[in-house]
GROMACS .gro file of C-alpha atoms in nm:
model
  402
    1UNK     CA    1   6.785  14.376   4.937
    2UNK     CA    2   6.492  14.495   5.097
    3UNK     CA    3   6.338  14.309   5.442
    4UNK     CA    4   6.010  14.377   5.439
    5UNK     CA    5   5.905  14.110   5.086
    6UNK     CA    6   6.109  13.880   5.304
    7UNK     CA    7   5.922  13.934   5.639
    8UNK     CA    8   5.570  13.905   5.404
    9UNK     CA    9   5.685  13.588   5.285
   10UNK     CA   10   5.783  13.461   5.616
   11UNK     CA   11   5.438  13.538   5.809
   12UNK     CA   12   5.255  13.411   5.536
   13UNK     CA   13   5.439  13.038   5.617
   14UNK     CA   14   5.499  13.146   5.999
   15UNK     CA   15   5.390  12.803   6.129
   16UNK     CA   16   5.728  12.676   5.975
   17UNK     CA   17   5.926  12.978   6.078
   18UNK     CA   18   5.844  12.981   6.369
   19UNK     CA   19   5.861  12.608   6.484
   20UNK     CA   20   6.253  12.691   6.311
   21UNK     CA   21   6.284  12.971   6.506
   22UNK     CA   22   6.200  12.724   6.855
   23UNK     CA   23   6.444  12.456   6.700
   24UNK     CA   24   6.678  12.652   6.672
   25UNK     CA   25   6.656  12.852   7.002
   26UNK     CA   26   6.626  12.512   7.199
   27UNK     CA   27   6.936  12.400   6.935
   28UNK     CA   28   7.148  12.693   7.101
   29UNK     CA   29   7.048  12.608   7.457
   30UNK     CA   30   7.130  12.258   7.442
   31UNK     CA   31   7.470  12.268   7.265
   32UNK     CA   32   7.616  12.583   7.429
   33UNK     CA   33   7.576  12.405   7.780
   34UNK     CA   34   7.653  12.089   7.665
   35UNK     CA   35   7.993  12.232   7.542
   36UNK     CA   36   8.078  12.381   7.841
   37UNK     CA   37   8.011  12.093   8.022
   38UNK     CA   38   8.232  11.888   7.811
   39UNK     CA   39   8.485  12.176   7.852
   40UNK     CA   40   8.523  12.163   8.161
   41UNK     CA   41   8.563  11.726   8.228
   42UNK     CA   42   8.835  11.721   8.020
   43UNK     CA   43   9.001  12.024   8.172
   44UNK     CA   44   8.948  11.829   8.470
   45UNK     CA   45   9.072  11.471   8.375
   46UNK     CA   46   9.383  11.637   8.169
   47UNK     CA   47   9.487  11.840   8.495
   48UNK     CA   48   9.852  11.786   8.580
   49UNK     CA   49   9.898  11.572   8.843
   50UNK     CA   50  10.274  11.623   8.963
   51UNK     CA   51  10.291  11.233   8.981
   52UNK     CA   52  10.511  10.994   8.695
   53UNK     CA   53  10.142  10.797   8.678
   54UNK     CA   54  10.226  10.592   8.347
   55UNK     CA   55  10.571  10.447   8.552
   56UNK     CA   56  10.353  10.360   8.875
   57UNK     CA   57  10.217  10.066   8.976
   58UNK     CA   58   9.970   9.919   9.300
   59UNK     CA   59  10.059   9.588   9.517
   60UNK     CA   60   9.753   9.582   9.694
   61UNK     CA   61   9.864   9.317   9.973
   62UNK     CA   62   9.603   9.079  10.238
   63UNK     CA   63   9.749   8.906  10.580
   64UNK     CA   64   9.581   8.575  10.589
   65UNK     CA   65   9.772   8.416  10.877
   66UNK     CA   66   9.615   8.521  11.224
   67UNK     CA   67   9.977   8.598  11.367
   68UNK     CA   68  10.120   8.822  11.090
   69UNK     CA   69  10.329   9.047  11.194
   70UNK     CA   70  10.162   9.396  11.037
   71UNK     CA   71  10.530   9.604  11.090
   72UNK     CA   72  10.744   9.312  10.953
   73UNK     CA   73  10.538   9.254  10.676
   74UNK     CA   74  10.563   9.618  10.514
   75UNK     CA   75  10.935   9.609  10.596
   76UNK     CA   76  10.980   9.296  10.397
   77UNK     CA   77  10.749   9.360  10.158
   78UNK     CA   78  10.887   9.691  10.096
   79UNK     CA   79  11.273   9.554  10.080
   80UNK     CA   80  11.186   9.286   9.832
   81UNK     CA   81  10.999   9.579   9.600
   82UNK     CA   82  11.293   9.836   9.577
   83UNK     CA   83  11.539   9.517   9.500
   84UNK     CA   84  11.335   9.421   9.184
   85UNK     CA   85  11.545   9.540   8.851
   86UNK     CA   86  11.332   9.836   8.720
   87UNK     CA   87  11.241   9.978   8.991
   88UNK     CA   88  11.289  10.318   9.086
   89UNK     CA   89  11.171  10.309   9.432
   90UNK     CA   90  10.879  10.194   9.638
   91UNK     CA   91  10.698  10.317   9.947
   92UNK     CA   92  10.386  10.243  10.214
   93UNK     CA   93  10.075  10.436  10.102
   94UNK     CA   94   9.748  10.446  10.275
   95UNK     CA   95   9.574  10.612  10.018
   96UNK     CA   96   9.582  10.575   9.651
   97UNK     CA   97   9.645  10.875   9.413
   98UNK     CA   98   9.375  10.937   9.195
   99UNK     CA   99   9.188  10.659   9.289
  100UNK     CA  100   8.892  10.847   9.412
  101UNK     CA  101   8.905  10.702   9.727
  102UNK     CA  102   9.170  10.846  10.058
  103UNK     CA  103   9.167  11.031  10.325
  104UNK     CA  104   9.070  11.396  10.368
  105UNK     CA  105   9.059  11.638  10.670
  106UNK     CA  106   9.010  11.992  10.777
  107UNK     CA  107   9.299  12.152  10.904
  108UNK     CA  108   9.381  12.533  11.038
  109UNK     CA  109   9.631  12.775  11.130
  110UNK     CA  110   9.493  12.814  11.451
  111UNK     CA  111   9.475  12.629  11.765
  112UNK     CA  112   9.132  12.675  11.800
  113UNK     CA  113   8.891  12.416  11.744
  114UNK     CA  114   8.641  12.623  11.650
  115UNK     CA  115   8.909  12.866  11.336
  116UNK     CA  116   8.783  12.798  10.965
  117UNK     CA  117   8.930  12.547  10.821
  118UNK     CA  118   9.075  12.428  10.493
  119UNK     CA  119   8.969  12.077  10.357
  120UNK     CA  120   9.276  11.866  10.196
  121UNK     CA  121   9.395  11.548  10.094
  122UNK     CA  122   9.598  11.371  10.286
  123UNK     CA  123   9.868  11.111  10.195
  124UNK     CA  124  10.034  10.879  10.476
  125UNK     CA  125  10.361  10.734  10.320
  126UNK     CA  126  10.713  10.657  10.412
  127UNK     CA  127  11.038  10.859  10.394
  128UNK     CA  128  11.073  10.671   9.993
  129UNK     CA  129  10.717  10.927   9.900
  130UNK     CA  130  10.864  11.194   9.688
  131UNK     CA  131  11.099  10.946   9.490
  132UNK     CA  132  10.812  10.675   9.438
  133UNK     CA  133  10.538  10.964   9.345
  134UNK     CA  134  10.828  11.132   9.114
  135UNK     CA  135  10.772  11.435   9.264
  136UNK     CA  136  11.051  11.725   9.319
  137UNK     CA  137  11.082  11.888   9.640
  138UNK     CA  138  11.051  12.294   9.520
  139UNK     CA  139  11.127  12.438   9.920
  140UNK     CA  140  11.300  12.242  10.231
  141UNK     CA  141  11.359  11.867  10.296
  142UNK     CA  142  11.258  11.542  10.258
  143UNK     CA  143  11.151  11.260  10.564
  144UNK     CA  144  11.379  11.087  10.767
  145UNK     CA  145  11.356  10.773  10.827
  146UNK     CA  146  11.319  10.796  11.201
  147UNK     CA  147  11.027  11.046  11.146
  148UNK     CA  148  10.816  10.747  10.960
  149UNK     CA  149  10.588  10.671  11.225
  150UNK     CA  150  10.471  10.341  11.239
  151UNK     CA  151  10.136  10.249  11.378
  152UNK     CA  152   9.789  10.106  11.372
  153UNK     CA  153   9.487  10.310  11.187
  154UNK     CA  154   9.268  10.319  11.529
  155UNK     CA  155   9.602  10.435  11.740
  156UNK     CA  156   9.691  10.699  11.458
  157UNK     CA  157   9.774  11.065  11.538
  158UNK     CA  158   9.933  11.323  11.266
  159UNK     CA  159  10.282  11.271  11.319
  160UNK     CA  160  10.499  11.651  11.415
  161UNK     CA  161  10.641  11.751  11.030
  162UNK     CA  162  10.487  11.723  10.663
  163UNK     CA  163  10.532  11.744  10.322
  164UNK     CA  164  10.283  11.998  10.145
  165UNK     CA  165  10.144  12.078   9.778
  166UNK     CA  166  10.248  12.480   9.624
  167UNK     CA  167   9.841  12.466   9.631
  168UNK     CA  168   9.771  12.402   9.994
  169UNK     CA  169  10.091  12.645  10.118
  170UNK     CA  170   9.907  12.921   9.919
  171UNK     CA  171   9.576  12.866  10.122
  172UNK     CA  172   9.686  12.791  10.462
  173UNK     CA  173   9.960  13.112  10.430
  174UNK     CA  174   9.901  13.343  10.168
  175UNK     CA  175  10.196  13.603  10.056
  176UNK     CA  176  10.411  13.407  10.321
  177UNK     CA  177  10.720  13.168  10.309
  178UNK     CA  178  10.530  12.818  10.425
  179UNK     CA  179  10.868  12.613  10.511
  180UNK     CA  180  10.861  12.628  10.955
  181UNK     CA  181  10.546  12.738  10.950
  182UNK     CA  182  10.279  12.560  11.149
  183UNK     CA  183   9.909  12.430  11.114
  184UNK     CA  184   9.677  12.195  11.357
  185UNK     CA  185   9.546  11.895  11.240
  186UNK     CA  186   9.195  11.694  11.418
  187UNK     CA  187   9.022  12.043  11.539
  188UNK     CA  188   9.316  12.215  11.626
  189UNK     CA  189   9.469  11.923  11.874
  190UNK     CA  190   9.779  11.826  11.672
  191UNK     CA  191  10.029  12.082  11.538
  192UNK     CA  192  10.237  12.001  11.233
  193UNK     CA  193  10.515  12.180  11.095
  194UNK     CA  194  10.578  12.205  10.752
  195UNK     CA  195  10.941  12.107  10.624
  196UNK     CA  196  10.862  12.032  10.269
  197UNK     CA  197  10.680  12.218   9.964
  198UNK     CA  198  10.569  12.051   9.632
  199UNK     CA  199  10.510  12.267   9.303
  200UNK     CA  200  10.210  12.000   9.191
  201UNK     CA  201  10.049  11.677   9.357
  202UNK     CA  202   9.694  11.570   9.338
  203UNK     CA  203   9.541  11.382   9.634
  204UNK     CA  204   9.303  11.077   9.599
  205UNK     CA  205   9.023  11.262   9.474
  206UNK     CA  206   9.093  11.428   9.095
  207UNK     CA  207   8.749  11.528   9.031
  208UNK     CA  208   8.705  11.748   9.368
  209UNK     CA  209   8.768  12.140   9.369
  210UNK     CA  210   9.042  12.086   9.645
  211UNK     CA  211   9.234  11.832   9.440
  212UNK     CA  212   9.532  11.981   9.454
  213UNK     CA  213   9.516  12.096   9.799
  214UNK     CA  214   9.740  11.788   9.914
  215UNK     CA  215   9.963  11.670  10.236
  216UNK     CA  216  10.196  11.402  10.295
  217UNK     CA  217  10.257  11.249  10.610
  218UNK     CA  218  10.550  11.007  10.759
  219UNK     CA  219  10.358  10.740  10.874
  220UNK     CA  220  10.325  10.404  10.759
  221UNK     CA  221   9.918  10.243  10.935
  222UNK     CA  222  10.004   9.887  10.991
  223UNK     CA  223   9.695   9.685  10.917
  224UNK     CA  224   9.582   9.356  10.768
  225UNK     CA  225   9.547   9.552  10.426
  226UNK     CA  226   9.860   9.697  10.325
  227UNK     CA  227   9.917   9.871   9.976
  228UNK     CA  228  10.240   9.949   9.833
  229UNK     CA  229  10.317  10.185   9.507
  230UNK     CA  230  10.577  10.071   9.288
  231UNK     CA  231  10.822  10.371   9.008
  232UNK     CA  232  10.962  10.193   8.749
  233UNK     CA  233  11.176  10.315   8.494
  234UNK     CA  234  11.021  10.422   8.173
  235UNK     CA  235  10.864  10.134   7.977
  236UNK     CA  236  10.933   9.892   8.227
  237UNK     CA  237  10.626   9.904   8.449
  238UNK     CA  238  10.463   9.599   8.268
  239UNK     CA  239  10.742   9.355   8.298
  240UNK     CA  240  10.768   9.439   8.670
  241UNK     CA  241  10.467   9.345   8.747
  242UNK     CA  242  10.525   9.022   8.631
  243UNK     CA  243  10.801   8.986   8.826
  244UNK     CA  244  10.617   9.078   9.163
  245UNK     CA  245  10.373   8.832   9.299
  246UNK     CA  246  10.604   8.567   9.264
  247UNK     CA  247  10.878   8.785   9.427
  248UNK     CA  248  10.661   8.869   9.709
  249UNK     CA  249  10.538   8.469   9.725
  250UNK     CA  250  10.878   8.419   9.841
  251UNK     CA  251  10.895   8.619  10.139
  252UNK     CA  252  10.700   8.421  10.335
  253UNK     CA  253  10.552   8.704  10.555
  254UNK     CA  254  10.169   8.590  10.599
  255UNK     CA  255  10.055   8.779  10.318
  256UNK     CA  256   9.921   8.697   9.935
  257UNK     CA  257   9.895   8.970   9.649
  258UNK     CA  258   9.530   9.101   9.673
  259UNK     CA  259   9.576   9.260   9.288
  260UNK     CA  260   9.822   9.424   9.093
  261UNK     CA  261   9.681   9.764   8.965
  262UNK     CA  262   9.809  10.033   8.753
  263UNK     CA  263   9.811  10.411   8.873
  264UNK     CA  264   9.673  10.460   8.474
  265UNK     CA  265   9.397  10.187   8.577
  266UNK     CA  266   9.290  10.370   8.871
  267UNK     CA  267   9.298  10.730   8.699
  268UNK     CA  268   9.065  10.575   8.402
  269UNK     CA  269   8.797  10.435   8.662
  270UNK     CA  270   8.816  10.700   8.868
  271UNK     CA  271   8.692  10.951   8.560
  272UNK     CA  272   8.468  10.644   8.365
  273UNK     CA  273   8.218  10.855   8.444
  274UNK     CA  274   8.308  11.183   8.317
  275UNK     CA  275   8.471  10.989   8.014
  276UNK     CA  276   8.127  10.833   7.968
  277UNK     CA  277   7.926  11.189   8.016
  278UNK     CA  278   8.140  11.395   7.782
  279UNK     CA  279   8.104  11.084   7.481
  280UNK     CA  280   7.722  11.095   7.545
  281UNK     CA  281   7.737  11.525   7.518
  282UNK     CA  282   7.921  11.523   7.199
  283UNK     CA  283   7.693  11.227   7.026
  284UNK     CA  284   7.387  11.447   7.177
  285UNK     CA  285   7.528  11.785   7.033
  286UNK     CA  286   7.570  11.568   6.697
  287UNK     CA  287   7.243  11.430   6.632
  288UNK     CA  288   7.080  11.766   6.775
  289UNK     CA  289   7.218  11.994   6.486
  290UNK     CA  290   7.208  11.766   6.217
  291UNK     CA  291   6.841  11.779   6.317
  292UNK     CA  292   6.816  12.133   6.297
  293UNK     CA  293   7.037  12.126   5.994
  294UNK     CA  294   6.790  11.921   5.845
  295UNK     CA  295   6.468  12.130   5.965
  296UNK     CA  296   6.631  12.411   5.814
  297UNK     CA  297   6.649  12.234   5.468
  298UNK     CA  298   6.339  12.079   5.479
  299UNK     CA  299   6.171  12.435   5.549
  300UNK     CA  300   6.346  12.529   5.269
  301UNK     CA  301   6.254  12.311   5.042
  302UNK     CA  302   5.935  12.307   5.101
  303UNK     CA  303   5.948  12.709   5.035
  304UNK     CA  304   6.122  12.622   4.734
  305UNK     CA  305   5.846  12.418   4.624
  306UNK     CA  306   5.555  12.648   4.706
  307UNK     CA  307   5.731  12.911   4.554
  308UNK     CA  308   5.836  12.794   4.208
  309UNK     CA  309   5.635  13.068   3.998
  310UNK     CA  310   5.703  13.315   4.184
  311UNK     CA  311   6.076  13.275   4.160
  312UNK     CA  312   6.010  13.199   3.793
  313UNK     CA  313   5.834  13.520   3.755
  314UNK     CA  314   6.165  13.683   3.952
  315UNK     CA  315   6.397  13.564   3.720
  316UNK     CA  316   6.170  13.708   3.418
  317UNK     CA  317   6.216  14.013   3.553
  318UNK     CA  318   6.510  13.983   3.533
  319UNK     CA  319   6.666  13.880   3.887
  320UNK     CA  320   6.981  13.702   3.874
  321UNK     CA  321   7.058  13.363   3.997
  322UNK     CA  322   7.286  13.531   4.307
  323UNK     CA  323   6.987  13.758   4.366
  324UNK     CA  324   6.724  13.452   4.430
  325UNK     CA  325   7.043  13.265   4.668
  326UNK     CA  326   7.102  13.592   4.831
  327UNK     CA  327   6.688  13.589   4.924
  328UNK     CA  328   6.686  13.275   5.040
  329UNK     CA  329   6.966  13.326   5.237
  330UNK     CA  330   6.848  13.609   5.388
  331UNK     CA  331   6.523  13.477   5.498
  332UNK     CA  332   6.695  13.188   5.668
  333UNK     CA  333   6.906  13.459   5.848
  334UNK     CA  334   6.609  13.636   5.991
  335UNK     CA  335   6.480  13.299   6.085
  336UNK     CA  336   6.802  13.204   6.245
  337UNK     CA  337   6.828  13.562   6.406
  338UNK     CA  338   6.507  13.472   6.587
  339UNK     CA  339   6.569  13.172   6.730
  340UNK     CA  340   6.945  13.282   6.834
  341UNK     CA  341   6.802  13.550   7.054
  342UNK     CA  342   6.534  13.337   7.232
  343UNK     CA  343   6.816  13.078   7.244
  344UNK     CA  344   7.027  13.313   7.495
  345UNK     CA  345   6.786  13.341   7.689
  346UNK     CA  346   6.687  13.001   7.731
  347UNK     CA  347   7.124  12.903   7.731
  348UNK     CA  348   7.154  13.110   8.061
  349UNK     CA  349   6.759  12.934   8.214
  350UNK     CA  350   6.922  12.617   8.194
  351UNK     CA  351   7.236  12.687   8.337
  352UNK     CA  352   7.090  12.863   8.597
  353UNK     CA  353   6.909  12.560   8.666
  354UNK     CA  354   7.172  12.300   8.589
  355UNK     CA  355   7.368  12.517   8.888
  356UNK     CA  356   7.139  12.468   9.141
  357UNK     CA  357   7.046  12.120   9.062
  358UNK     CA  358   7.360  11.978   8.998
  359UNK     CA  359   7.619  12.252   9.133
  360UNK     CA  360   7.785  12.271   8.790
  361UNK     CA  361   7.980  12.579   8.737
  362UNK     CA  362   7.776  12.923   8.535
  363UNK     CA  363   7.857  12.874   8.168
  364UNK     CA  364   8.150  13.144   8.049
  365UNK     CA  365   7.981  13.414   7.915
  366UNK     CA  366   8.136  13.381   7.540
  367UNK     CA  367   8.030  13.039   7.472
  368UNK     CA  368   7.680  13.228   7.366
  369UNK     CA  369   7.813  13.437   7.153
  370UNK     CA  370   8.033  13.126   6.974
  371UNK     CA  371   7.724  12.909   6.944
  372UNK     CA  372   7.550  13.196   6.808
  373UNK     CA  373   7.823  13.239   6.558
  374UNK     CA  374   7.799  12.853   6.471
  375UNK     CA  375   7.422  12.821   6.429
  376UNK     CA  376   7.411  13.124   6.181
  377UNK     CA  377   7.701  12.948   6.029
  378UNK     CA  378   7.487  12.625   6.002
  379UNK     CA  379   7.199  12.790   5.905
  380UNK     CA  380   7.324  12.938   5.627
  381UNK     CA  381   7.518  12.593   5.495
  382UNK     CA  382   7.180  12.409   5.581
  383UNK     CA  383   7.010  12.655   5.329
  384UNK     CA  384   7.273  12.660   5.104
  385UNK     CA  385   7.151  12.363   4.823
  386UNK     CA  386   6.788  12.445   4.854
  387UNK     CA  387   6.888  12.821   4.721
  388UNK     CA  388   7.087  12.688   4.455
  389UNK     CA  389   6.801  12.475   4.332
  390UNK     CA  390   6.560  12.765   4.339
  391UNK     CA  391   6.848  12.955   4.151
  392UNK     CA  392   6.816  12.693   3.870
  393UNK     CA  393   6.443  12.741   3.812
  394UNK     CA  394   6.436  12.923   3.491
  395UNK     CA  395   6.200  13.210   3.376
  396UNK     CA  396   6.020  13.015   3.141
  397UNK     CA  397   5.850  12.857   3.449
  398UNK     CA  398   5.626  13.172   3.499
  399UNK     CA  399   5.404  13.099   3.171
  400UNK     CA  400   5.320  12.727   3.267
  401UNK     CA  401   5.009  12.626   3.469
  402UNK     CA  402   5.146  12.529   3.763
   0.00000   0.00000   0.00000
């Protein structure tokens, strides 16, 4: 089939082709960033975490007597928890996995205040961590019990030894063996020897780039606030619960259940956000190509209809009913061909700018090439009934006043 009728046909009705041609173009900009976007928040809320999350609860608890003993309290607390049936084990936490809210610092390998530094998450739980988080030592040992230190938040310093993620080992001493080695906590002040490694374990914050770059530390901060995680056995988180406030009631220790929250619970707010984004991106990338779908057939049609005598004429002449779809479809191609190629063009201007407004990540180079792929694809489905109709138009059509 020869181009050049096609191209004639097309400038002579190149108010329609082209505003197609934009459409589509803006169509291939949109959705191919869009995708990526999505892409990469689920990525990121389907990471593995290292922890048993659907088996672990939070006892968030409140002293409200103004002589509670902080040190007894988590003791007791802690000792009515692990005797509950259906629990696994229980431990101290001063920050919450995955809640999107903890404790972070920047530590080194060097002494010197002023060495780079590696920003992690840090975890400060008892010598019951690794059993409660359902986490599997991979190198060295667990705490002791006498290495728990126990103290308040303003009088804290990083106790001597800690438990660290595969992640952070990797940074702090690439190529090398991490168990003995050594790194400085608070500007190079504190050292800390590591006696532990983890394969996976995500800190407080999910949705960071350093998520997995996590530490645990023996030390339980005794405060008015104290939060405890709960491991159940499988399926027996819920009834547990039930069982706790009214085993902790009994303890008499000064302090009242603040809430009772679900690692799940905290993982879902934490990414409401992204959950809510990536919903919103896939109803957008919806309802923008089933507009363009929908441009594409009304340009068609409407070619259809301006062109009934001449297609009647065709078919006189003996064209075949393939040969008027294969025009049609051909045109729309060109069209489509058009408005792909600006559409690159404008897919990398609006990454470049969604970078360096929002610090997203450059798009992958092949999702351009996919949408491309799908648009054409669309394109030629969106043309698809309008060419058939024109197909139907028989040759008797040319001898009629039209």
């Amino acid at each position: 089939m020869e181009i050049r009728p096609i191209l004639s046909a097309m400038l002579r009705n190149k108010t329609g082709a082209i505003l197609i041609a934009l459409q589509i173009a803006l169509t291939l900009a949109i959705v191919c960033n869009a995708v990526f976007i999505i892409h990469g928040r689920l990525v990121m809320m389907n990471r593995p975490t290292g922890i048993d999350t659907h088996n672990i609860f939070v006892v968030s608890m409140t002293a409200y007597r103004p002589d509670y003993n902080a040190a007894n309290m988590i003791r007791t607390d802690l000792d009515v928890l692990r005797r509950i049936p259906g629990v696994v084990d229980a431990a101290y936490t001063g920050s919450v996995p995955l809640s999107g809210s903890g404790s972070t610092d920047g530590i080194s390998t060097k002494s010197d205040p002023k060495a780079p530094t590696v920003d992690e998450g840090e975890y400060y739980m008892d010598d019951h961590a690794l059993k409660t988080l359902g986490v599997r030592l991979a190198e060295g040992r667990d705490f002791t019990h006498e290495e728990v230190v126990h103290t308040g938040w303003h009088e804290y310093t990083p106790p001597p030894v800690a438990i660290i993620s595969r992640a952070l080992a990797t940074k702090l001493f690439p190529g090398q063996d991490a168990l003995g080695k050594i790194f400085y906590e608070a500007g190079g002040r504190y050292p800390v020897t590591v006696i532990g490694v983890v394969d996976t374990l995500t800190n407080s914050y999910p949705s960071w780039h350093n998520y997995a770059l996590t530490a645990i530390f023996p030390a339980a901060l005794e405060n008015k606030f104290s939060d405890f995680m709960v491991r159940t056995l499988p399926g027996q988180r819920d009834e547990v619960m039930k069982e706790v406030d009214g085993q902790l009631a009994k303890t008499h220790t000064g302090a009242y259940v603040r809430h009772l929250r679900t690692l799940d619970w905290y993982e879902a707010n934490t990414f409401q956000a992204d959950h809510a984004l990536t919903v919103l991106l896939t109803v957008m990338i919806c309802l923008i190509l089933a507009i363009t779908a929908l441009g594409i057939v009304g340009l068609a049609s409407f070619s259809v209809s301006q062109r009934t005598r001449q297609i009647g004429t065709r078919r006189a002449l003996g064209a075949r009913k393939t040969d008027i779809v294969r025009y049609f479809m051909m045109e729309n191609w060109l069209i489509t061909s058009i408005g792909v190629a600006l559409g690159s063009i404008f897919a990398v201007a609006l990454n470049f700018w969604l970078v360096n407004l929002f610090d997203v990540a450059p798009i992958s180079w092949y999702y351009i090439p996919v949408g491309i792929v799908c648009l054409w694809m669309l394109g030629l489905l969106a043309v698809l009934s309008p060419a058939l109709r024109a197909a139907a138009i028989p040759p008797a059509i040319a001898t009629r006043n039209v």
